[in-house]
Tab-separated table of C-alpha atoms and ligand atoms in Angstrom:
chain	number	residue	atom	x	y	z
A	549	UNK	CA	64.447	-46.266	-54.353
A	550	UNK	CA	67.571	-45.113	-52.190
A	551	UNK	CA	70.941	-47.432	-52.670
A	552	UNK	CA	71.508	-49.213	-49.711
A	553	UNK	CA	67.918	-49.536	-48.501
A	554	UNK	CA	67.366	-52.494	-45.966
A	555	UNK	CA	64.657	-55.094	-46.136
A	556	UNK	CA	62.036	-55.066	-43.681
A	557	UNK	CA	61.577	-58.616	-43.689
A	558	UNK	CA	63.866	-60.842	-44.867
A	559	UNK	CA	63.074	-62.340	-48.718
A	560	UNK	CA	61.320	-65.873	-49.220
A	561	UNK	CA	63.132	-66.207	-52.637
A	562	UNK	CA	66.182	-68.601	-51.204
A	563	UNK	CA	66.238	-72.611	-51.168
A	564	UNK	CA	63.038	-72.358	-49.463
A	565	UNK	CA	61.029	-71.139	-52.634
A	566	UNK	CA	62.627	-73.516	-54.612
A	567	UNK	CA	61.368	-76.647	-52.670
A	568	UNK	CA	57.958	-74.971	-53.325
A	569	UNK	CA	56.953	-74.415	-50.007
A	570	UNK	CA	54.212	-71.705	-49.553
A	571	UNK	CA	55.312	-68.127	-48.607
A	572	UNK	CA	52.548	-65.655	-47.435
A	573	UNK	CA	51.860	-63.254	-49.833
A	574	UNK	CA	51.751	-59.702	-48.748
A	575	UNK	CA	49.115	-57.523	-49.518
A	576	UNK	CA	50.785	-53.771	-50.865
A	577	UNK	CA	49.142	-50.291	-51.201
A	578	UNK	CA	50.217	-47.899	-53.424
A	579	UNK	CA	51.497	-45.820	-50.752
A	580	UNK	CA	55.502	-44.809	-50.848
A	581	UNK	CA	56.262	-47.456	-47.687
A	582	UNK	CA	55.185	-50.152	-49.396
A	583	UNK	CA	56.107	-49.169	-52.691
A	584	UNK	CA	59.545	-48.985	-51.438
A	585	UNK	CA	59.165	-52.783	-50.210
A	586	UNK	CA	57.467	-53.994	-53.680
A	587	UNK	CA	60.536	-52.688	-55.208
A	588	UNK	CA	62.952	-53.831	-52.661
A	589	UNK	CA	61.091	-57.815	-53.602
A	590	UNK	CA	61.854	-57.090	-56.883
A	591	UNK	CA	65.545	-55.916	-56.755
A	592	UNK	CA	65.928	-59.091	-54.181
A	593	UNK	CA	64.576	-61.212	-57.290
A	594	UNK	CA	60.976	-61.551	-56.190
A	595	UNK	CA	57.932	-61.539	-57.563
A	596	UNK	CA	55.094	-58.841	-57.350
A	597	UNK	CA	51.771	-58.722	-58.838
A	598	UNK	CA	50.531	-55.416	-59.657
A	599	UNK	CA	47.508	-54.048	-61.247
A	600	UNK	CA	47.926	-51.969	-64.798
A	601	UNK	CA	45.206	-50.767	-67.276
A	602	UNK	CA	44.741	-53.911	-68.982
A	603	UNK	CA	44.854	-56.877	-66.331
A	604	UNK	CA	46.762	-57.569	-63.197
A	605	UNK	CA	50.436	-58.569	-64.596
A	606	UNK	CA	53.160	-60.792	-62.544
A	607	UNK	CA	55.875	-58.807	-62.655
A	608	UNK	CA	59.690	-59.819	-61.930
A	609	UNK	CA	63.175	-58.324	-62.695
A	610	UNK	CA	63.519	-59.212	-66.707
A	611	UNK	CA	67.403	-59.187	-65.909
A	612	UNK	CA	67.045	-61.821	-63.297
A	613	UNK	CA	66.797	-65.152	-65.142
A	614	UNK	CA	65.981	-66.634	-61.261
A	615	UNK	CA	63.121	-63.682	-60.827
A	616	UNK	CA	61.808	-65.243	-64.496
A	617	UNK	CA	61.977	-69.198	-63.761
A	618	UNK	CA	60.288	-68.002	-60.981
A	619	UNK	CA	57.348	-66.729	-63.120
A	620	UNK	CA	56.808	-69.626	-65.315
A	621	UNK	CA	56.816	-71.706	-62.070
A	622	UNK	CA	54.323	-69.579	-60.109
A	623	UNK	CA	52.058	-69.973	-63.160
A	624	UNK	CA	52.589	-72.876	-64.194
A	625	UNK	CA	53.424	-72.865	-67.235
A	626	UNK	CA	54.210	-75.634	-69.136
A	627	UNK	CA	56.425	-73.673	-72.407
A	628	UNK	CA	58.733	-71.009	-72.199
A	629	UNK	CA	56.704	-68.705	-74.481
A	630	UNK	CA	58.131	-65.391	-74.548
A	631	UNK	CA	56.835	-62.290	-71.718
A	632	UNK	CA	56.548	-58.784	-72.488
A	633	UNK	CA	58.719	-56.366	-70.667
A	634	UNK	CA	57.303	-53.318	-68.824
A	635	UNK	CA	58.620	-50.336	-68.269
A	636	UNK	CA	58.058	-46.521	-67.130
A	637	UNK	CA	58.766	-44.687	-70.486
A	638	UNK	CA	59.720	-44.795	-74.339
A	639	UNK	CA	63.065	-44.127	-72.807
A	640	UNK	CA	63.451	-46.759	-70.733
A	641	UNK	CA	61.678	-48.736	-73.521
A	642	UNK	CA	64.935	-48.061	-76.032
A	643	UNK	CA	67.132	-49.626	-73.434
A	644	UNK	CA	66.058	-53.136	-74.581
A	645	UNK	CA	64.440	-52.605	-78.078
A	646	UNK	CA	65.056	-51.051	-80.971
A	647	UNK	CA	63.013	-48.088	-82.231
A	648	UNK	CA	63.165	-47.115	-85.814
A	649	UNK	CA	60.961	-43.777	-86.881
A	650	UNK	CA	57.757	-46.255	-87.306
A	651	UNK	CA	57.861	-47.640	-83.977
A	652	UNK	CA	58.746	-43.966	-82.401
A	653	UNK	CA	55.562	-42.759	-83.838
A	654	UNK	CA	53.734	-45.458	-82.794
A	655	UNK	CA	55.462	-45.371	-79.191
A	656	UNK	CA	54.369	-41.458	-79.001
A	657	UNK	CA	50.727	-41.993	-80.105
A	658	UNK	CA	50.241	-45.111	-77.798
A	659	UNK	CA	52.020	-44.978	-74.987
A	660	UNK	CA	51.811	-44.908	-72.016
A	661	UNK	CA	48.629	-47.134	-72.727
A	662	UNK	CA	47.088	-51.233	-73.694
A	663	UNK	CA	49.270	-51.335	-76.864
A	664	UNK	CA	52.773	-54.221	-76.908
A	665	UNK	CA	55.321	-53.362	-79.406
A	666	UNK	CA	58.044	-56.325	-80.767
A	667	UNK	CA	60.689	-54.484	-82.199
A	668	UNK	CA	64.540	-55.815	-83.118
A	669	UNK	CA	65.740	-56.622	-79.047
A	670	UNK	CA	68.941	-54.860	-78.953
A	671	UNK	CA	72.254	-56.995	-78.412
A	672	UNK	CA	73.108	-55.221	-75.170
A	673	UNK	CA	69.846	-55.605	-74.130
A	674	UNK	CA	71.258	-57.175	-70.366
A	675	UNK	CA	67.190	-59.149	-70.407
A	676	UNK	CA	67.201	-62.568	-69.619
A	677	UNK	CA	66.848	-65.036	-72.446
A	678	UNK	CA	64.449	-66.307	-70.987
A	679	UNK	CA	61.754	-63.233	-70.745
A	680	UNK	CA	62.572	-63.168	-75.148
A	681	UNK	CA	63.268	-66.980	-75.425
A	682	UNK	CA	65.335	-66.481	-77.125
A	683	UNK	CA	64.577	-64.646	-79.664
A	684	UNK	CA	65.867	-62.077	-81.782
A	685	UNK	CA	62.876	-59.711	-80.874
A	686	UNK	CA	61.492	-58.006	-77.920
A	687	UNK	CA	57.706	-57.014	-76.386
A	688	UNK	CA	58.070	-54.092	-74.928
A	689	UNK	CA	54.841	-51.802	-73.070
A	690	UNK	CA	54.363	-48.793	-70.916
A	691	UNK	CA	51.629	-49.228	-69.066
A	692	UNK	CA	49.454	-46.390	-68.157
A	693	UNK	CA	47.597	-47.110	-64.713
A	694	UNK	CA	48.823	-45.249	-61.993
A	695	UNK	CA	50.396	-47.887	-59.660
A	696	UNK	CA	51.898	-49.487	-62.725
A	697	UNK	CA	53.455	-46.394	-63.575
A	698	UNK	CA	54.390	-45.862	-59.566
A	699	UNK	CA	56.115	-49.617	-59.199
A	700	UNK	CA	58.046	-49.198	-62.694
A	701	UNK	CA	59.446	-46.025	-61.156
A	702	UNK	CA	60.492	-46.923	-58.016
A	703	UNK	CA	61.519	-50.260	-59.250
A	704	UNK	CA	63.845	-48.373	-61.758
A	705	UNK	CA	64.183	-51.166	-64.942
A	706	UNK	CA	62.530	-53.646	-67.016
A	707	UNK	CA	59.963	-56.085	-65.245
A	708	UNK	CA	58.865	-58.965	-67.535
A	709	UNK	CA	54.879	-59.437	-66.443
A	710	UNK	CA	52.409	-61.607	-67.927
A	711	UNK	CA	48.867	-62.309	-66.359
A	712	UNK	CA	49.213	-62.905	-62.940
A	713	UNK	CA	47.002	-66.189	-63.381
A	714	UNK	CA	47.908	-70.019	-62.674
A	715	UNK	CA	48.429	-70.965	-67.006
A	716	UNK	CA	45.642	-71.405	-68.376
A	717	UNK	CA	42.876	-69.540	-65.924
A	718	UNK	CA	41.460	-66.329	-66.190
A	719	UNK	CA	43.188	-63.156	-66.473
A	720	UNK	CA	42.818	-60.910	-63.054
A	721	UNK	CA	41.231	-57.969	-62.861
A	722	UNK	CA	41.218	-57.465	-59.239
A	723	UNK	CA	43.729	-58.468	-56.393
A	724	UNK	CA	41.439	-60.937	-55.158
A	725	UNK	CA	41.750	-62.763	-58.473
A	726	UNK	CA	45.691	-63.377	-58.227
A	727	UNK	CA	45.486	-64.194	-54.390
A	728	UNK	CA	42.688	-67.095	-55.336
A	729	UNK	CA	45.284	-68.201	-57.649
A	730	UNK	CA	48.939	-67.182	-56.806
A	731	UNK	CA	48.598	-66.984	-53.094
A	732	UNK	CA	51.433	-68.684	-50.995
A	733	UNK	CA	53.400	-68.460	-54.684
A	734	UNK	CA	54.687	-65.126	-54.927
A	735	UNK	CA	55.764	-62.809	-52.321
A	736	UNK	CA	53.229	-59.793	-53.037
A	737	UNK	CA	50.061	-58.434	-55.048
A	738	UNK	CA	50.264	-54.273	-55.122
A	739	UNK	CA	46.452	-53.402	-54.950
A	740	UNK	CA	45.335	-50.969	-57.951
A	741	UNK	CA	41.526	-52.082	-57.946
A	742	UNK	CA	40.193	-53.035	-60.748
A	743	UNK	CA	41.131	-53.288	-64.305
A	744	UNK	CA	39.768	-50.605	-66.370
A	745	UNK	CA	40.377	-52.227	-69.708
A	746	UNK	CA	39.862	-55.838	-69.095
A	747	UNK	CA	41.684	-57.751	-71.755
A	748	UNK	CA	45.129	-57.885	-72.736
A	749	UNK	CA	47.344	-55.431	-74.017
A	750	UNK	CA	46.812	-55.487	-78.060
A	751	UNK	CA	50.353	-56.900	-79.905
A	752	UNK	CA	51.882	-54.866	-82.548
A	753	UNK	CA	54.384	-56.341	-84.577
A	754	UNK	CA	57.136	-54.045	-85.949
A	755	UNK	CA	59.779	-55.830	-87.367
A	756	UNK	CA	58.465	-55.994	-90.660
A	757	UNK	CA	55.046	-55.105	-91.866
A	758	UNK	CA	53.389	-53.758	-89.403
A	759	UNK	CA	51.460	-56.913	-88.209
A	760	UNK	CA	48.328	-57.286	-85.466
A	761	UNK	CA	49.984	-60.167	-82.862
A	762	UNK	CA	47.217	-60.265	-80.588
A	763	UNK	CA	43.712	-58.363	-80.436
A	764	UNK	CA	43.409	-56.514	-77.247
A	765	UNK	CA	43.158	-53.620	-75.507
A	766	UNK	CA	43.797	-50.878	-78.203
A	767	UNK	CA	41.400	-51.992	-81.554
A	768	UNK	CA	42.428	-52.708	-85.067
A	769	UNK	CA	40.951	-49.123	-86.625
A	770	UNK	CA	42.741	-47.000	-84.394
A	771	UNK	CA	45.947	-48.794	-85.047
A	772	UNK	CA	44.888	-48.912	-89.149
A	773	UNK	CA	44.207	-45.383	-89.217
A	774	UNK	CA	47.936	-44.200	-88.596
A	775	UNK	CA	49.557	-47.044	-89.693
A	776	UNK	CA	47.148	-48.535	-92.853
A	777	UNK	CA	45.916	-51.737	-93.038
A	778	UNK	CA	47.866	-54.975	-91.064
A	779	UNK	CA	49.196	-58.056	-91.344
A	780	UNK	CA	47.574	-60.456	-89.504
A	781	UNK	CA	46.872	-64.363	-89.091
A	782	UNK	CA	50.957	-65.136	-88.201
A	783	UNK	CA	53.997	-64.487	-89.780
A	784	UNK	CA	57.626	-66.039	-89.351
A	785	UNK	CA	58.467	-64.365	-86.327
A	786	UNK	CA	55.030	-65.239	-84.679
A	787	UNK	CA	56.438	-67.417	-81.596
A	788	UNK	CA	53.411	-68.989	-80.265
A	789	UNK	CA	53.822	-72.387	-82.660
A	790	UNK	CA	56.344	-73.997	-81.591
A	791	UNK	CA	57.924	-75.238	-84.740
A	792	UNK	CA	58.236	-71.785	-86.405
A	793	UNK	CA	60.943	-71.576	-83.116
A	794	UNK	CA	62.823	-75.035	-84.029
A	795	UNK	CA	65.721	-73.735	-86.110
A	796	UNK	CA	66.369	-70.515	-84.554
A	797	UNK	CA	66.444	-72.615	-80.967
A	798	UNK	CA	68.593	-75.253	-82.387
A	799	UNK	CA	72.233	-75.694	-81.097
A	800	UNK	CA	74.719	-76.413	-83.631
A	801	UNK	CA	76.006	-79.801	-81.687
A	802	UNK	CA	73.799	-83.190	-81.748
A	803	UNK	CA	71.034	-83.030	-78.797
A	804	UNK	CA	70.654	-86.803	-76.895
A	805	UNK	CA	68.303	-86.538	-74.216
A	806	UNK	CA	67.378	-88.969	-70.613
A	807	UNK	CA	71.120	-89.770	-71.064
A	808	UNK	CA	72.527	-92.024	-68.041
A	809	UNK	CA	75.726	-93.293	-68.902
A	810	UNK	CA	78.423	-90.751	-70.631
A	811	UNK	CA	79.224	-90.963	-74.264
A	812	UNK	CA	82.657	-90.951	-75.482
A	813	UNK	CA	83.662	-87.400	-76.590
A	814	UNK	CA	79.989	-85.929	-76.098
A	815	UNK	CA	79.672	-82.335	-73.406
A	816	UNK	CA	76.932	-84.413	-70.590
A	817	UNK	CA	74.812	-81.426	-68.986
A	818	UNK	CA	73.613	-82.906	-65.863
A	819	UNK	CA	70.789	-82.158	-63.600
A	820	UNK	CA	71.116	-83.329	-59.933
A	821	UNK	CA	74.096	-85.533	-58.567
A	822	UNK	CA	76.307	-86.636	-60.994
A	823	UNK	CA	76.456	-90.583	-60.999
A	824	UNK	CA	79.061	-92.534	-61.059
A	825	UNK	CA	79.301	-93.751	-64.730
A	826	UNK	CA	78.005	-90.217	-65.742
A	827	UNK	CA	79.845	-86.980	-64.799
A	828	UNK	CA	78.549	-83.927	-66.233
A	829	UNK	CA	80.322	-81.488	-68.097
A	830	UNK	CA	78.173	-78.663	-67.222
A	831	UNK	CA	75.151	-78.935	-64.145
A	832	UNK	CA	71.620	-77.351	-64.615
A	833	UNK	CA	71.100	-77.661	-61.120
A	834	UNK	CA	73.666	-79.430	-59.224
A	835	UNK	CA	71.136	-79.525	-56.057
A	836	UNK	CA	68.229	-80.972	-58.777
A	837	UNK	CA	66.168	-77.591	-58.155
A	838	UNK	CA	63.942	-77.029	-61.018
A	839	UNK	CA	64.085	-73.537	-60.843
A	840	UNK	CA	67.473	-73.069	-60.753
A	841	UNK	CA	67.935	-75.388	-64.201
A	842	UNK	CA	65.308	-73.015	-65.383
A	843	UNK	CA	67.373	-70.092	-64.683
A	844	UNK	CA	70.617	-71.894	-65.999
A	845	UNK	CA	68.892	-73.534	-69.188
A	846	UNK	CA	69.583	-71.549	-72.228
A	847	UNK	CA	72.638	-70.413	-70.974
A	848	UNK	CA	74.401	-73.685	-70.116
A	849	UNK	CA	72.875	-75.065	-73.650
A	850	UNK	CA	74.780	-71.999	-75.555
A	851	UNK	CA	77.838	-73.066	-73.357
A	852	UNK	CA	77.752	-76.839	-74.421
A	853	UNK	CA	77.420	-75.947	-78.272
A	854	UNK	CA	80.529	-74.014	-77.758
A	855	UNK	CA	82.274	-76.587	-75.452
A	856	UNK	CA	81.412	-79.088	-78.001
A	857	UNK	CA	82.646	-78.030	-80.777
A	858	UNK	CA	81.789	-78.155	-84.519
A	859	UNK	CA	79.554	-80.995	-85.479
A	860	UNK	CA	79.619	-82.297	-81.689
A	861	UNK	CA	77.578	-84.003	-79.284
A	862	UNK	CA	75.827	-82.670	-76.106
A	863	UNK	CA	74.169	-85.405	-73.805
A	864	UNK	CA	71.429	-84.465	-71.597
A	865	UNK	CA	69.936	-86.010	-68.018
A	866	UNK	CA	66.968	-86.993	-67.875
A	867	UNK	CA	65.453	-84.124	-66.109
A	868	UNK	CA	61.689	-84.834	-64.035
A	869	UNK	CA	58.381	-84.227	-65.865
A	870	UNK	CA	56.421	-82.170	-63.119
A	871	UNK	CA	56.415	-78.238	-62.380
A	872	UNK	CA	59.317	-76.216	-64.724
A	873	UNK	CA	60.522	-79.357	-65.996
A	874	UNK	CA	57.610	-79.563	-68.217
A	875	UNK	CA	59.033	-76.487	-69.930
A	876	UNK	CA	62.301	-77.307	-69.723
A	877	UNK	CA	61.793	-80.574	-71.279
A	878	UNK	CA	59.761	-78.713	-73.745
A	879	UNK	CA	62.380	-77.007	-74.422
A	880	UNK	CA	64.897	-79.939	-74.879
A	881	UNK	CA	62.779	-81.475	-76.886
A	882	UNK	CA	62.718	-78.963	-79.337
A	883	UNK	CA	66.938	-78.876	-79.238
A	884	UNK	CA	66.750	-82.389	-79.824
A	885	UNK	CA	64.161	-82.503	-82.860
A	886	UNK	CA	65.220	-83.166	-86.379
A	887	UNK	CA	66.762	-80.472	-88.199
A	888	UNK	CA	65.216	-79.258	-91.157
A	889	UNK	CA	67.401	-76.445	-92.656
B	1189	AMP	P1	51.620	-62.318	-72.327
B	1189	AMP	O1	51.350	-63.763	-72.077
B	1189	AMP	O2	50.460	-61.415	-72.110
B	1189	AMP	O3	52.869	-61.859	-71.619
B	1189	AMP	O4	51.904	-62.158	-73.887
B	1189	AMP	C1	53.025	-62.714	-74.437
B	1189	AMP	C2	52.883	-62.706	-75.932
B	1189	AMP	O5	53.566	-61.569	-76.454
B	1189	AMP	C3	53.563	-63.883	-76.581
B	1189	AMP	O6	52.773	-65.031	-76.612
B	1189	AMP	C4	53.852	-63.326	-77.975
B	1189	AMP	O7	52.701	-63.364	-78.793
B	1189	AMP	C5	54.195	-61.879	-77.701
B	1189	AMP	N1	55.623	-61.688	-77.529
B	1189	AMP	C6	56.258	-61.579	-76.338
B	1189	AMP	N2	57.583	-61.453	-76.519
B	1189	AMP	C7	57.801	-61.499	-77.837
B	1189	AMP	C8	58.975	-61.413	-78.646
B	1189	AMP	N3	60.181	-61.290	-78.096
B	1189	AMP	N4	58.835	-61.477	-79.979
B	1189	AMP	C9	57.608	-61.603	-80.519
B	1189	AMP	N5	56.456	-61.684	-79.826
B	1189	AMP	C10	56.550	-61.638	-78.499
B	1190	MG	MG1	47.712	-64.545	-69.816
């Protein structure tokens, strides 16, 4: 997409999203007009859903942490688990991840096609930490439908896209499916038809033994007959149970949470208003925006570890249980927990 291109309409992604008012979704063809606008959402930090080979995917900016709060809000979500990144070519794909010989081979037999690959996320990666949370890997796919393929190009970098569903629901196959459950959430759905594979992209783990993630879209044999047979049943780096995540979330400093009143010597991040026997070192969301303490969250937490110091304190607010904060407070929780290491 040209440099410098102007909006058509103006972008529902300011204060406006955030209070969770509805936005009406547009409904995009894969023609170059409004491919050109799908990008230009995406660029602005909006969200698109778009059809690839496996199931429709929501798709945001993986370098925007806003675009990605924004995707665990739209669905619903109540855990920052972390989203595989798309994009248009092995290329692109070595941007973010890196690819030893194994996973090049891999990459060339599979791709573009239904198969995710976690390989070592490179340091200069520039993805939010939220689309890895965190961690020291990255999922990384090129999709092979057509108007995948189209949006990834004129988009031009890394969109983090899982099922465009509300969490929890079925996985769309059609456009109809993420307007019944995303409409008035997300600015667009880019029509592709329907799915021709169905189910989600299969998960390859590469950063050890090669290890089957998640069944899908590509099967077991095909994947056992280059690579012999894989792991499977969950390893260390599996991140769906959240206690294998604990210790590699931790911060260094002492987590407090629902903290009201300041603690002598302790960093306070706030959320909201500071109060008047409780001034916050650092703010999630000065304007108590869920979303925007999304976006801020694992940042600011890396920032108070440093601010505090060695063996020091960081006090949280108590931030609301409803939409994002569920994660969030997921999320705290987990900084908070014992330490077992
Ligand atoms: P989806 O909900 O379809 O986006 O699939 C996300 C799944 O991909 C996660 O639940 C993990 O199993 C896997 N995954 C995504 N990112 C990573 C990562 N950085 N490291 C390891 N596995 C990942
Ligand atoms: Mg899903």
């Amino acid at each position: 997409m040209a440099i410098g291109t102007t909006l058509k309409q103006p972008l529902n992604t300011s204060r406006q999203t955030q209070r969770h008012k509805p936005m009406q979704t547009e409904h995009l063809f894969p023609n170059a007009t409004d491919l050109d606008r799908a990008a230009n959402i995406l660029l602005a930090g909006g969200l698109v859903a778009f059809a690839t080979e496996t199931v429709y995917g929501l798709g945001g900016d993986a370098r925007n942490d806003h675009a990605v709060a924004r995707i665990f809000a739209a669905k619903g979500r109540p855990r920052f688990n972390p989203l595989i990144v798309h994009v248009a070519n092995l290329d692109q794909a070595r941007r973010y991840g890196a690819f030893d010989a194994r996973a090049m081979a891999v990459a060339a037999a599979f791709w573009p096609g239904p198969l995710t690959l976690v390989v070592p996320l490179r340091p200069d990666s520039g993805l939010s930490p939220l689309v890895t949370a965190e961690l020291p890997s990255v999922a990384i796919r090129v999709p092979a439908h057509p108007v995948a393929q189209a949006l990834l190009t004129a988009f031009g970098g890394p969109l983090a896209a899982p099922s465009a569903n509300r969490s929890g629901r079925i996985s769309p196959t059609r456009a109809a499916h993420v307007f019944d459950g995303l409409s008035g959430k997300i600015e667009a759905v880019l029509e592709g038809g329907t799915c021709s594979v169905g189910v989600e992209s299969t998960i390859l783990g590469l950063l050890g033994a090669p290890e089957l993630l998640r069944p899908g879209g590509i099967d077991l044999e095909t994947l056992e007959a280059m690579l012999g047979p894989l792991q499977t049943g969950g390893s260390a780096i599996k991140p769906s149970a959240p206690g294998q995540l604990a210790s590699h979330y931790a911060p260094n400093a002492s987590v407090t949470l629902n903290v009201t009143v300041n603690t002598a010597g302790a960093v306070h991040l706030g959320f909201g208003p500071d109060a008047p026997n409780c001034r916050s070192s650092l703010n999630l969301s000065p304007g108590a925006d869920l979303i925007e303490a999304a976006a801020n969250l694992f940042h600011l937490l890396r920032e108070a570890d440093l601010l505090a110091g060695p063996d020091g304190a960081i006090t949280v607010a108590p931030i609301p249980e409803n939409g994002l904060g569920r994660a969030i407070n997921d999320r705290l929780r987990r900084a908070a927990a014992p330490r077992y290491l």
